[in-house]
Short mmCIF file of C-alpha atoms (C1' of nucleotides) in Angstrom, two decimals:
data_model
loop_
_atom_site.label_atom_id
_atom_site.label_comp_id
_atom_site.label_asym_id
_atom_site.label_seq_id
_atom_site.Cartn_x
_atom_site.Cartn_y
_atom_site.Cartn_z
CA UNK E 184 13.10 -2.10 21.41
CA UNK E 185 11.39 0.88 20.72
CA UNK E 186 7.63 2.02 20.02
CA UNK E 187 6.27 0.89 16.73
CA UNK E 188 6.26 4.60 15.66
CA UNK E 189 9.66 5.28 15.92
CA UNK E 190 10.52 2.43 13.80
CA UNK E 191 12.82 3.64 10.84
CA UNK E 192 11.28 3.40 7.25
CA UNK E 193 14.17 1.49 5.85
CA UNK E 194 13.78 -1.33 8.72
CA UNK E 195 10.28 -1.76 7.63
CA UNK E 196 10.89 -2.16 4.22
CA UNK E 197 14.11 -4.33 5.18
CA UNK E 198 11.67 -6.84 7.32
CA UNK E 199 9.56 -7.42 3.99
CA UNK E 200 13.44 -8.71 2.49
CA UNK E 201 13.47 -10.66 5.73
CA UNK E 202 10.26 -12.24 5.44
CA UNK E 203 11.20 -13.37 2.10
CA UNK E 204 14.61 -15.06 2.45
CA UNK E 205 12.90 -16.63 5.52
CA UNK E 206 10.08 -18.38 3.26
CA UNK E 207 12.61 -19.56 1.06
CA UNK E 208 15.20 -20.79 3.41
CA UNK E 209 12.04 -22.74 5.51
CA UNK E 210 11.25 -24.41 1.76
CA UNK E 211 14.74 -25.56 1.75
CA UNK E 212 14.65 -27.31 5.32
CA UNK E 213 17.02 -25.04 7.28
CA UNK E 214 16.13 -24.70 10.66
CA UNK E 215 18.40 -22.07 12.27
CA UNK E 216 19.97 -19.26 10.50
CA UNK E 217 22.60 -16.90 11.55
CA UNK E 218 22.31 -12.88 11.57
CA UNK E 219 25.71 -13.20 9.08
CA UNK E 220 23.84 -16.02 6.59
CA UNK E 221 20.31 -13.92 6.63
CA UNK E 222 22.33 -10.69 5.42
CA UNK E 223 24.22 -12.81 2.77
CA UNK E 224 20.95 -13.58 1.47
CA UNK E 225 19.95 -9.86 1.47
CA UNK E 226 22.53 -7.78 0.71
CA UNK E 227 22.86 -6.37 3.77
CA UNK E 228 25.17 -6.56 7.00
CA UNK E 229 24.64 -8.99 9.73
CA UNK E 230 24.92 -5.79 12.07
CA UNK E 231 21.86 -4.67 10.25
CA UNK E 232 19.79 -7.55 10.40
CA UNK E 233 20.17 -7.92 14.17
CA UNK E 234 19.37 -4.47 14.58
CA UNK E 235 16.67 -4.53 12.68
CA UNK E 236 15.31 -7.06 14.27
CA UNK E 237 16.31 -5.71 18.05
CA UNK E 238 13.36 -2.77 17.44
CA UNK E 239 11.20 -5.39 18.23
CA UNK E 240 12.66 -7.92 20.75
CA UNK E 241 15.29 -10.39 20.73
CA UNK E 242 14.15 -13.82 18.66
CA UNK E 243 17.77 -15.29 18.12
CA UNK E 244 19.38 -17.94 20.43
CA UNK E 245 23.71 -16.50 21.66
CA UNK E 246 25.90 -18.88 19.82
CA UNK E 247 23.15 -20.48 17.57
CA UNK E 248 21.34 -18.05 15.41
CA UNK E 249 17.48 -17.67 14.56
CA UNK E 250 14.91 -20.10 14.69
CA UNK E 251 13.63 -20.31 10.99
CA UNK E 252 9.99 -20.86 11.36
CA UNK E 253 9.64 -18.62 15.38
CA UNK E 254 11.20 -15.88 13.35
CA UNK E 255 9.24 -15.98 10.41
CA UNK E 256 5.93 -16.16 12.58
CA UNK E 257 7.07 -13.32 13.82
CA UNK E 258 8.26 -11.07 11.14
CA UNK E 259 4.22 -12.80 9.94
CA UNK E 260 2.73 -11.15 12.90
CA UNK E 261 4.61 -7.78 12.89
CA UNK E 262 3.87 -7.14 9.25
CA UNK E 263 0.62 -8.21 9.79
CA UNK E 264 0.22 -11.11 7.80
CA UNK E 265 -1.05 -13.78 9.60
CA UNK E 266 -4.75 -13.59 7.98
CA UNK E 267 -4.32 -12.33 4.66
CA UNK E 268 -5.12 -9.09 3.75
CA UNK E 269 -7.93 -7.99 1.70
CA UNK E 270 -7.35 -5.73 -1.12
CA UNK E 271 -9.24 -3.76 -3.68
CA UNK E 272 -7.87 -2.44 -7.27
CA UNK E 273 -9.40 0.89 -7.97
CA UNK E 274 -8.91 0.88 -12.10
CA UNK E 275 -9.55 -1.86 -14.03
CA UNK E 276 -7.75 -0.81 -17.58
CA UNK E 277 -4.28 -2.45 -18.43
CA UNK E 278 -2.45 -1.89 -15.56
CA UNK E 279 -5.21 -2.60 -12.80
CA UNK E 280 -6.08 -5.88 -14.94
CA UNK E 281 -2.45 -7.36 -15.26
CA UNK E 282 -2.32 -6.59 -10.89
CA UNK E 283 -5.77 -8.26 -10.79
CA UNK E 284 -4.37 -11.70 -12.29
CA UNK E 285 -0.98 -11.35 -10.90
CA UNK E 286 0.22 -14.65 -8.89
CA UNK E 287 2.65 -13.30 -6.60
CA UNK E 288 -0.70 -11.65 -4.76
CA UNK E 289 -2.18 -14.61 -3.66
CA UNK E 290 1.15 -16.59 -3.09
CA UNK E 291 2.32 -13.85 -0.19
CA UNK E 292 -1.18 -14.34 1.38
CA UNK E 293 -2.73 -11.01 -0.07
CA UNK E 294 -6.38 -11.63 -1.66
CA UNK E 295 -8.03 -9.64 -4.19
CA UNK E 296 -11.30 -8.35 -2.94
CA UNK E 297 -12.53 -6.80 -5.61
CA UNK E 298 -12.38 -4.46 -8.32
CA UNK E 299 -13.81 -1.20 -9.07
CA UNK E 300 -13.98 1.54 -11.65
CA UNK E 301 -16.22 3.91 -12.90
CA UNK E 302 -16.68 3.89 -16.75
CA UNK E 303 -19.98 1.94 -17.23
CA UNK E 304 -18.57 0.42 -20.57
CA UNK E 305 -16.36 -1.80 -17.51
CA UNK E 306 -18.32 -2.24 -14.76
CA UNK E 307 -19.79 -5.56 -14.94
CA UNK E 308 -17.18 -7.26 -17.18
CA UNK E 309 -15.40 -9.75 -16.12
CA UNK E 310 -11.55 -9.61 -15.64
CA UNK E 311 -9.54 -12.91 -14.17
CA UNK E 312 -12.46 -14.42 -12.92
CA UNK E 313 -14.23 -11.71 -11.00
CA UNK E 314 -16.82 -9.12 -12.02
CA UNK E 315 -16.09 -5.31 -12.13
CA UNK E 316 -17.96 -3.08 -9.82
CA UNK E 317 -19.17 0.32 -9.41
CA UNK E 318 -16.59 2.50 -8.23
CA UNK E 319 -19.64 4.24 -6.12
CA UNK E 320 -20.27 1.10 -4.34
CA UNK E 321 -17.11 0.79 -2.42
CA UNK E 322 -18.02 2.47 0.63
CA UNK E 323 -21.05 -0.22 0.73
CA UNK E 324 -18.83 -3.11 0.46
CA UNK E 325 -16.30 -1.71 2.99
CA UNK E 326 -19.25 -1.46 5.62
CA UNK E 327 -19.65 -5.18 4.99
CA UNK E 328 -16.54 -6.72 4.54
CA UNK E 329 -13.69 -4.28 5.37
CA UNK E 330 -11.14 -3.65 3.01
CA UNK E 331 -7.27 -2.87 4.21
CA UNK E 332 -5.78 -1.79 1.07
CA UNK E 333 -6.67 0.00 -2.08
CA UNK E 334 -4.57 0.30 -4.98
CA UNK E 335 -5.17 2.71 -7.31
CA UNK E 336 -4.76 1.84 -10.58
CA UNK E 337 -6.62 4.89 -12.93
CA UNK E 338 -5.44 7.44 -15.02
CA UNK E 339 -3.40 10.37 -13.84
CA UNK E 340 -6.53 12.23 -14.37
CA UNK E 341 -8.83 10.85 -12.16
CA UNK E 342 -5.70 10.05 -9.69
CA UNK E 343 -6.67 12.58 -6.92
CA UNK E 344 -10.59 11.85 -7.44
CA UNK E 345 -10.65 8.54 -7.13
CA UNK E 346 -8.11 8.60 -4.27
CA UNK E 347 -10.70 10.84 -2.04
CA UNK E 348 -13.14 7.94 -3.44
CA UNK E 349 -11.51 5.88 -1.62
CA UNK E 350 -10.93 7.19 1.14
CA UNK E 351 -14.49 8.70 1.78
CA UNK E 352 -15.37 4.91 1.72
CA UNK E 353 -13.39 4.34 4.91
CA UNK E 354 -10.48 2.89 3.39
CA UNK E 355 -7.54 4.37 5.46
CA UNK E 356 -4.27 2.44 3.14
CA UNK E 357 -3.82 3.17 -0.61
CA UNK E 358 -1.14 1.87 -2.71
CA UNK E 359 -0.67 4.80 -5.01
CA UNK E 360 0.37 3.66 -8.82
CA UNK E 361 -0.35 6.98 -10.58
CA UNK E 362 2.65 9.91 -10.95
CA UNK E 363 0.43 12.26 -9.00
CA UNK E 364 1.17 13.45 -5.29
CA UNK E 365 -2.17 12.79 -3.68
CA UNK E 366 -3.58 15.15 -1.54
CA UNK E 367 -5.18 13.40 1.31
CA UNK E 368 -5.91 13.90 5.23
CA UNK E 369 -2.72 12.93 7.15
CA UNK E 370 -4.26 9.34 8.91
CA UNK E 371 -4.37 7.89 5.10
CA UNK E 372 -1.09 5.49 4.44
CA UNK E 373 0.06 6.02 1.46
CA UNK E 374 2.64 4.47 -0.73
CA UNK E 375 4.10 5.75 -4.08
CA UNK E 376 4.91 3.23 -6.87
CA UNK E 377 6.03 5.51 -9.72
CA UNK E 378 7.67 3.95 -12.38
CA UNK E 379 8.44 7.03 -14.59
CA UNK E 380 9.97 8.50 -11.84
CA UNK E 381 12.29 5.12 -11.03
CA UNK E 382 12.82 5.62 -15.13
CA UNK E 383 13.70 8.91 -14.45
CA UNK E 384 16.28 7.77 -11.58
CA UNK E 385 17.99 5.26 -13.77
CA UNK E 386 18.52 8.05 -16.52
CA UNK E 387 20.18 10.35 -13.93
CA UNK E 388 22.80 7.83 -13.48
CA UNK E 389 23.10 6.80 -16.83
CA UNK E 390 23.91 10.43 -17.93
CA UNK E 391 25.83 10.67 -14.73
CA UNK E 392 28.25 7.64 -15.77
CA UNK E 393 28.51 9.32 -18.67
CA UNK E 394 29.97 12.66 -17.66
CA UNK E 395 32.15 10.75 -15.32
CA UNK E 396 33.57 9.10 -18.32
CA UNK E 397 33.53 12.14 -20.48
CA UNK E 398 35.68 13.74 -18.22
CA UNK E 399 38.00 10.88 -17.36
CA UNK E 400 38.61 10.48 -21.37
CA UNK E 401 38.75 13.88 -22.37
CA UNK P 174 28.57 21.52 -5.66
CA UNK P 175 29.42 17.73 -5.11
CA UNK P 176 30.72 15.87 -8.15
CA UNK P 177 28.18 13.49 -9.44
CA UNK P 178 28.89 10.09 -7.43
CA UNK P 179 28.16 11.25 -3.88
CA UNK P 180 24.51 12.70 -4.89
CA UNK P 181 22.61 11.19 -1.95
CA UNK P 182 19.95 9.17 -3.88
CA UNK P 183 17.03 10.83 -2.30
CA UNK P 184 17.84 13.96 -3.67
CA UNK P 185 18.04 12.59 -7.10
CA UNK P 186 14.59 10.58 -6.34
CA UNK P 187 13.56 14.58 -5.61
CA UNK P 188 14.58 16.22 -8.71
CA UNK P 189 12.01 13.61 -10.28
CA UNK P 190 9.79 15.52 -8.41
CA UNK P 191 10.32 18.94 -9.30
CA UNK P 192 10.85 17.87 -12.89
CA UNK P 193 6.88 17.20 -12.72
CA UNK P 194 5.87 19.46 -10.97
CA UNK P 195 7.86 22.18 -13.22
CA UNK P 196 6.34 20.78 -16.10
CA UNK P 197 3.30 21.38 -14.89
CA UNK P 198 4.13 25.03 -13.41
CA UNK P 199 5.14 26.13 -17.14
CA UNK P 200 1.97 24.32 -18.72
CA UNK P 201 0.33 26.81 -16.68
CA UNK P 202 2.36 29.98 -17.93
CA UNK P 203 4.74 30.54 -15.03
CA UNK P 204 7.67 32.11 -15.24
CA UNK P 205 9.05 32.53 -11.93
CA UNK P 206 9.04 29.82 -8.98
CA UNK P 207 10.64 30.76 -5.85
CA UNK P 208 11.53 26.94 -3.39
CA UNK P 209 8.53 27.99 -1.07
CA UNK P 210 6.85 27.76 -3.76
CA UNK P 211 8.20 24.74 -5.39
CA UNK P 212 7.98 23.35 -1.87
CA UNK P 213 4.21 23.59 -1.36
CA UNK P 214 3.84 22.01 -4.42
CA UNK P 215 6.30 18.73 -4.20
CA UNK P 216 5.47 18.50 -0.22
CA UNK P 217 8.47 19.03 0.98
CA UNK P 218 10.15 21.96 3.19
CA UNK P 219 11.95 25.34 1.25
CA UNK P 220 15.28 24.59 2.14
CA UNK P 221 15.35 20.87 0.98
CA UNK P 222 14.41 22.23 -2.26
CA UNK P 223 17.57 24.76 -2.56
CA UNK P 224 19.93 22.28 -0.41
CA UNK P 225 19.20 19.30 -3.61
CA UNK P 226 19.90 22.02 -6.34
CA UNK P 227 22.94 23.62 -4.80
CA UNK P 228 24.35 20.02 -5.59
CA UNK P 229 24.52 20.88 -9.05
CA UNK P 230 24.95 24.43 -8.78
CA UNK P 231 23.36 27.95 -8.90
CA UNK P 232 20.21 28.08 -11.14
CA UNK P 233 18.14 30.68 -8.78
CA UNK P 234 18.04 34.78 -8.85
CA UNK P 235 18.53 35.91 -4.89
CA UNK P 236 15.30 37.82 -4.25
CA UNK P 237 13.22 36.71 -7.52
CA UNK P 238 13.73 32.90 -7.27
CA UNK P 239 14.22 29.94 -10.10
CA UNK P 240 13.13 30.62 -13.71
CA UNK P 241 10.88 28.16 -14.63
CA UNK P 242 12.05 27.08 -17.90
CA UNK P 243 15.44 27.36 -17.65
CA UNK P 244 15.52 25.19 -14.40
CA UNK P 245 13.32 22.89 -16.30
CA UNK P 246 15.92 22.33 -19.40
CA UNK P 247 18.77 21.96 -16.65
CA UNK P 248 16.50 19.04 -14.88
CA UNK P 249 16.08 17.75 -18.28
CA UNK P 250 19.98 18.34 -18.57
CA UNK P 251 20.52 16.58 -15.35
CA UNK P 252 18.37 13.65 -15.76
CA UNK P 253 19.55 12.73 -18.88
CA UNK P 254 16.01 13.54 -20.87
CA UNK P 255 17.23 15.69 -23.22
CA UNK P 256 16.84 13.25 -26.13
CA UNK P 257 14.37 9.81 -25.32
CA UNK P 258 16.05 7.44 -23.67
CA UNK P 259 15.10 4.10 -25.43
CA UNK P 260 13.78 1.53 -22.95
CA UNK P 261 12.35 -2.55 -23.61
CA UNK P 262 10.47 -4.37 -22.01
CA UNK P 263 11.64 -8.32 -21.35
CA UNK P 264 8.27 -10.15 -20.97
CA UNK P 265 5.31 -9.68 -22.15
CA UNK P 266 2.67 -10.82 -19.68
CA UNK P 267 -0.13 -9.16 -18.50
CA UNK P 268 2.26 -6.88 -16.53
CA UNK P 269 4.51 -6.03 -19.72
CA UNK P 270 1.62 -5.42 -21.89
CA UNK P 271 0.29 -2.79 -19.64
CA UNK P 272 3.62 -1.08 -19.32
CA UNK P 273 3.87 -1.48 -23.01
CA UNK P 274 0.62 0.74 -23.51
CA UNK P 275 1.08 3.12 -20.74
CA UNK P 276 0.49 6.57 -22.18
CA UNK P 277 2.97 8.16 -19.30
CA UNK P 278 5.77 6.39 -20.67
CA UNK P 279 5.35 8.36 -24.18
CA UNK P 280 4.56 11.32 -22.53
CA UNK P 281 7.57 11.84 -20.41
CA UNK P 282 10.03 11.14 -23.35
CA UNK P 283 10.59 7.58 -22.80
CA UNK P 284 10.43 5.13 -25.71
CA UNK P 285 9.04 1.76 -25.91
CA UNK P 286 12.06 0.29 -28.11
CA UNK P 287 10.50 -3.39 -28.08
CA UNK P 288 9.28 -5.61 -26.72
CA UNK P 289 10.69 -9.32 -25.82
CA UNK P 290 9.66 -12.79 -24.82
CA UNK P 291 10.99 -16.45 -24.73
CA UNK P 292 7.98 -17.75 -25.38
CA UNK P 293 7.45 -18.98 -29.00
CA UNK P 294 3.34 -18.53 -28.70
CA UNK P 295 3.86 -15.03 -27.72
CA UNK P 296 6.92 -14.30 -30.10
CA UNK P 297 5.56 -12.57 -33.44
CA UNK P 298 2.38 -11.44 -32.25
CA UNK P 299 1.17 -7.90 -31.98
CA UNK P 300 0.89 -5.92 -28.79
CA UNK P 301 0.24 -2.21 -28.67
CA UNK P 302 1.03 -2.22 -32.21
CA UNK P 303 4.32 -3.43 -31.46
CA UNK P 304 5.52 -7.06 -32.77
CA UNK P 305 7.01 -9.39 -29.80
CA UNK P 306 10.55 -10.27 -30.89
CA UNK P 307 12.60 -13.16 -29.26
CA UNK P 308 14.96 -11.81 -26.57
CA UNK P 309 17.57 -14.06 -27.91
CA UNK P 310 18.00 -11.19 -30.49
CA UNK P 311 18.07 -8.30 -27.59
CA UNK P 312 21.82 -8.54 -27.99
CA UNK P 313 22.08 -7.91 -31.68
CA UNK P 314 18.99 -5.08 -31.44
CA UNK P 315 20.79 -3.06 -28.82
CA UNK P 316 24.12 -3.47 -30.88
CA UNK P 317 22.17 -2.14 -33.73
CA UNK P 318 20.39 1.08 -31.92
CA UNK P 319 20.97 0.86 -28.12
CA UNK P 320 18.66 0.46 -25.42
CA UNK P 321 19.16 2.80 -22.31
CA UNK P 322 17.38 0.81 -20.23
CA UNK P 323 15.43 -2.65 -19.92
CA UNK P 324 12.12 -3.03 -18.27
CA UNK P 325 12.13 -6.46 -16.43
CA UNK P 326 8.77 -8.13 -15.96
CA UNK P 327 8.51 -11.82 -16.46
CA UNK P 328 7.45 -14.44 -13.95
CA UNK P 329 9.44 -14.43 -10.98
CA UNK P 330 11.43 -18.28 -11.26
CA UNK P 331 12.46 -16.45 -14.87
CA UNK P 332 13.94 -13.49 -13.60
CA UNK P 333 17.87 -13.88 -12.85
CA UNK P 334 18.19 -16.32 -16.01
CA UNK P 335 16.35 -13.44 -18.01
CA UNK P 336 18.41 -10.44 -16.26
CA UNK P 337 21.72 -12.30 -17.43
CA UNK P 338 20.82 -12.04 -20.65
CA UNK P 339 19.83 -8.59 -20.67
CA UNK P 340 23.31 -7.87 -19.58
CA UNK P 341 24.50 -9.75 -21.82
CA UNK P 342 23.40 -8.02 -24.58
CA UNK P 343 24.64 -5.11 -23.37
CA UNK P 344 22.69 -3.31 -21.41
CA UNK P 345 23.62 -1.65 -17.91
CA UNK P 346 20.43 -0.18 -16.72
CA UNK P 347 17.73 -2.59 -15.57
CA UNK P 348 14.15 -1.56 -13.63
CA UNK P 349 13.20 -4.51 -12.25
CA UNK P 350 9.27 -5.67 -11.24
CA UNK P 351 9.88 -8.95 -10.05
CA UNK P 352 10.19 -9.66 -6.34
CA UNK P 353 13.46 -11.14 -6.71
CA UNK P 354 17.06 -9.77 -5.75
CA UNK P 355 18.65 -9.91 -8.52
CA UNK P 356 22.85 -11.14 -8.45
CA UNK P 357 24.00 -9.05 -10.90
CA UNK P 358 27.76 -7.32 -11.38
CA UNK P 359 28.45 -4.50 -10.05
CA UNK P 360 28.42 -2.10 -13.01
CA UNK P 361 24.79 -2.56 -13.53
CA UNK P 362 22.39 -0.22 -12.87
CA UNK P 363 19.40 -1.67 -11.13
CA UNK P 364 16.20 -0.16 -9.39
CA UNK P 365 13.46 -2.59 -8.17
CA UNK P 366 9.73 -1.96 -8.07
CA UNK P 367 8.30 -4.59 -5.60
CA UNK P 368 4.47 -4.24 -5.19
CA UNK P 369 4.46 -6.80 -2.80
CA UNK P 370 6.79 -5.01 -0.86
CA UNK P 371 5.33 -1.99 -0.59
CA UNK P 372 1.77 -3.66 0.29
CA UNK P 373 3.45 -5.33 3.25
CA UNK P 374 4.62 -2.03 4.48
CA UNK P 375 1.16 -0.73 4.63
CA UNK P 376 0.15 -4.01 5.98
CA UNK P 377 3.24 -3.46 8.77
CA UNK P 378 1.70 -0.05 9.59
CA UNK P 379 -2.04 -0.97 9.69
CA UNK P 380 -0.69 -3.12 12.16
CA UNK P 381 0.92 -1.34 14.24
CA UNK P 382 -1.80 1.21 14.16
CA UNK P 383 -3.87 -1.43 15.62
CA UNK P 384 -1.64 -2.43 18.02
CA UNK P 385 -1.09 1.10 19.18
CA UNK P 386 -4.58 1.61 19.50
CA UNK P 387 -5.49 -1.55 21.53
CA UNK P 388 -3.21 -0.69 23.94
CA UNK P 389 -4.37 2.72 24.54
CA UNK P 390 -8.49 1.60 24.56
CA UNK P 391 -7.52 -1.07 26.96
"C1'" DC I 195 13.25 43.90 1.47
"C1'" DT I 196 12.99 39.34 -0.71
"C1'" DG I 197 14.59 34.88 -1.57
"C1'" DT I 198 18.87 32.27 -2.80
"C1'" DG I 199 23.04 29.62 -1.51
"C1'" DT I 200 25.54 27.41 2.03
"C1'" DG I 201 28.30 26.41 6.23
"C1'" DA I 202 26.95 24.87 10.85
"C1'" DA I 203 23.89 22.34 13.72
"C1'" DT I 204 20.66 18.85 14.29
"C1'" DC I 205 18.53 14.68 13.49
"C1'" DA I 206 18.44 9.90 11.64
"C1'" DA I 207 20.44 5.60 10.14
"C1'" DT I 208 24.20 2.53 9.81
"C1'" DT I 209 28.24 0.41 11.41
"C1'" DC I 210 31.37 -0.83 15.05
"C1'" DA I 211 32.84 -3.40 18.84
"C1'" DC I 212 32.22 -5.93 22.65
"C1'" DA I 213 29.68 -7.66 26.88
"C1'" DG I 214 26.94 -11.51 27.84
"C1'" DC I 215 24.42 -15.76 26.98
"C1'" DT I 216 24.36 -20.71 25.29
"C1'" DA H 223 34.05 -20.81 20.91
"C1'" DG H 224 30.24 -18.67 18.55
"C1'" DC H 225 26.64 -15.50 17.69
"C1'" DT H 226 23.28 -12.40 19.57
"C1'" DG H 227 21.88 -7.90 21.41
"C1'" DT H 228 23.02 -3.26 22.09
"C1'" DG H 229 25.22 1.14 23.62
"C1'" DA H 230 28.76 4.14 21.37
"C1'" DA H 231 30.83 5.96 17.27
"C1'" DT H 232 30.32 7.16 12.73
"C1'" DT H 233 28.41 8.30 8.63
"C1'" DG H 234 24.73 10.46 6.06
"C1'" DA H 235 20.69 13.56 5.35
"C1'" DT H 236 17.86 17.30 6.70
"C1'" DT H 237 17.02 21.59 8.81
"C1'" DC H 238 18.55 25.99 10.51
"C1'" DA H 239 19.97 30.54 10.16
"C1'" DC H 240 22.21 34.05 8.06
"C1'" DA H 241 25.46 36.37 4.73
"C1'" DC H 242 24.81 38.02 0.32
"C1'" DA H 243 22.90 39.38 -4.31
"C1'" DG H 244 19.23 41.64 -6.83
#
DNA sequence: CTGTGTGAATCAATTCACAGCT
DNA sequence: AGCTGTGAATTGATTCACACAG
């Protein structure tokens, strides 16, 4: 059980899988599940999963497993979920729309708190239901209600701009959808979401597969 | 020099990187980039930088450092961009639209091959300039002129039933945006973009921030 | 002298294996 | 008897430090 600092990137992202499974297997009307049943679900190892989970106590009952709904209150509370988070798109052209009116949002308890750009010819328009605002009046809105999360949804461009936009408005978390490695003071979480570069990955192995085969044949 | 299969993936996730970052170098008319340099500029520490390209061999001059376009055309090599790879994109929702459009796609050599949809009121209409074909006919497209790799963004309770079909047709490299795991066999290629995910990561560590900080006010 | 290429050393994450509860 | 929780062992990735080429 160690300090929330030292807790390993890929458990993090492995408690979001968690979470998951959990809501689906609650749906379903199971009450206990095992380490060995959760990784099935996952992909992963039941050695894993109670590791994972031993960073941050010990939920599970010897001999019985884990108590569906405790445990997902508490993977809730340790991902900070348990009021929903409030989050603002910073971009409203194709991309930023589409994430604006995306279901899956609202349905894991994140809400949309507004969204923001800075071409006049948008601000004001509505998109899904909600009016585009100034880009400049973010920190103003922060002051009043705070917002945890930005995503940043503009052109490569105005990536790094807009970014210190955001964060001179107080926002200190920033979900990063541009291919641009922002330059920002070290407190500011931030999160990559590049899909040229997973593109890119893909091709590698392609190409790789192919050489392997090359080889093999020839 | 390892062969290609035991690549640790985060090195190949780096040579995305310096691909980039390359580009960009030689936009600006240099010749020469020594891994300091090529460090400061991705982030990440000198050595890392010769340790991922000593994988694949020796590109640098000792004393003088990496030629810029020469390392660039062996990235290009290495990733597999030499020609366009030729990618589609299965649904056409707000999500697939906007991928459809995005201008990075085009300018990093990927091309938009089609686009598909198993809905007959989107089928035959125009997006992007491109006309929405049924993905019932994926199979007999990619037989015709294949596609490298499929773009996977319809709703999520569509997602495994429309992943088996893009395998069926053929295809063996899939970058998938829906929050689902997908069961697929084992020869497919699959990379997963969840932005739910990665918002409850930054959700985890706002948290724990928090928590950290409560317990050292009080 | 400068900066690469690379074994050796360190650091981190995963897996193993089993003691200990229920 | 069954399954968790966890140190110990292992595997994997990063960093170090230095021999070597230009």
């Amino acid at each position: 059980m160690r300090r929330a600092r030292e807790i390993p990137g890929p458990t993090i992202e492995r408690l979001c899988k968690y979470h998951r499974v959990l809501a689906r297997a609650r749906r379903q009307g199971m009450s206990y599940i095992s380490s060995a049943a959760l990784a099935h679900l996952t992909g992963l190892s039941p050695a894993q999963v109670r590791k994972d989970f031993s960073y941050f106590g010990s939920f599970g009952r010897r001999g019985v497993g884990y108590e569906v709904h405790q445990l997902l209150s508490t993977l809730k509370r340790l991902l900070g979920l348990e009021r929903g988070r409030r989050v603002a798109i910073v971009g409203v052209g194709h991309l930023g729309s589409a994430l604006a009116g995306y279901p899956g949002l609202h349905s894991r308890g994140f809400q949309v708190a507004g969204l923001y750009d800075n071409n006049p010819a948008r601000i004001g328009h509505l998109v899904h239901g909600m009016r585009v605002r100034d880009v400049a009046s973010l920190a103003a809105d922060h002051a009043a209600v705070p917002i945890d999360i930005a995503v940043l949804t503009v052109p490569e461009g105005a990536a790094q701009a807009a970014a210190e936009q955001v964060v001179n408005a107080g926002i200190t978390a920033l979900l990063n959808f541009t291919p641009v490695a922002l330059r920002l003071p070290p407190h500011v979480l931030v999160r990559d979401i590049d899909m040229t570069a997973e593109l890119e990955y893909l091709s590698f192995c392609l190409s790789a597969r192919a050489r392997a085969q090359d080889e093999q044949g020839g």
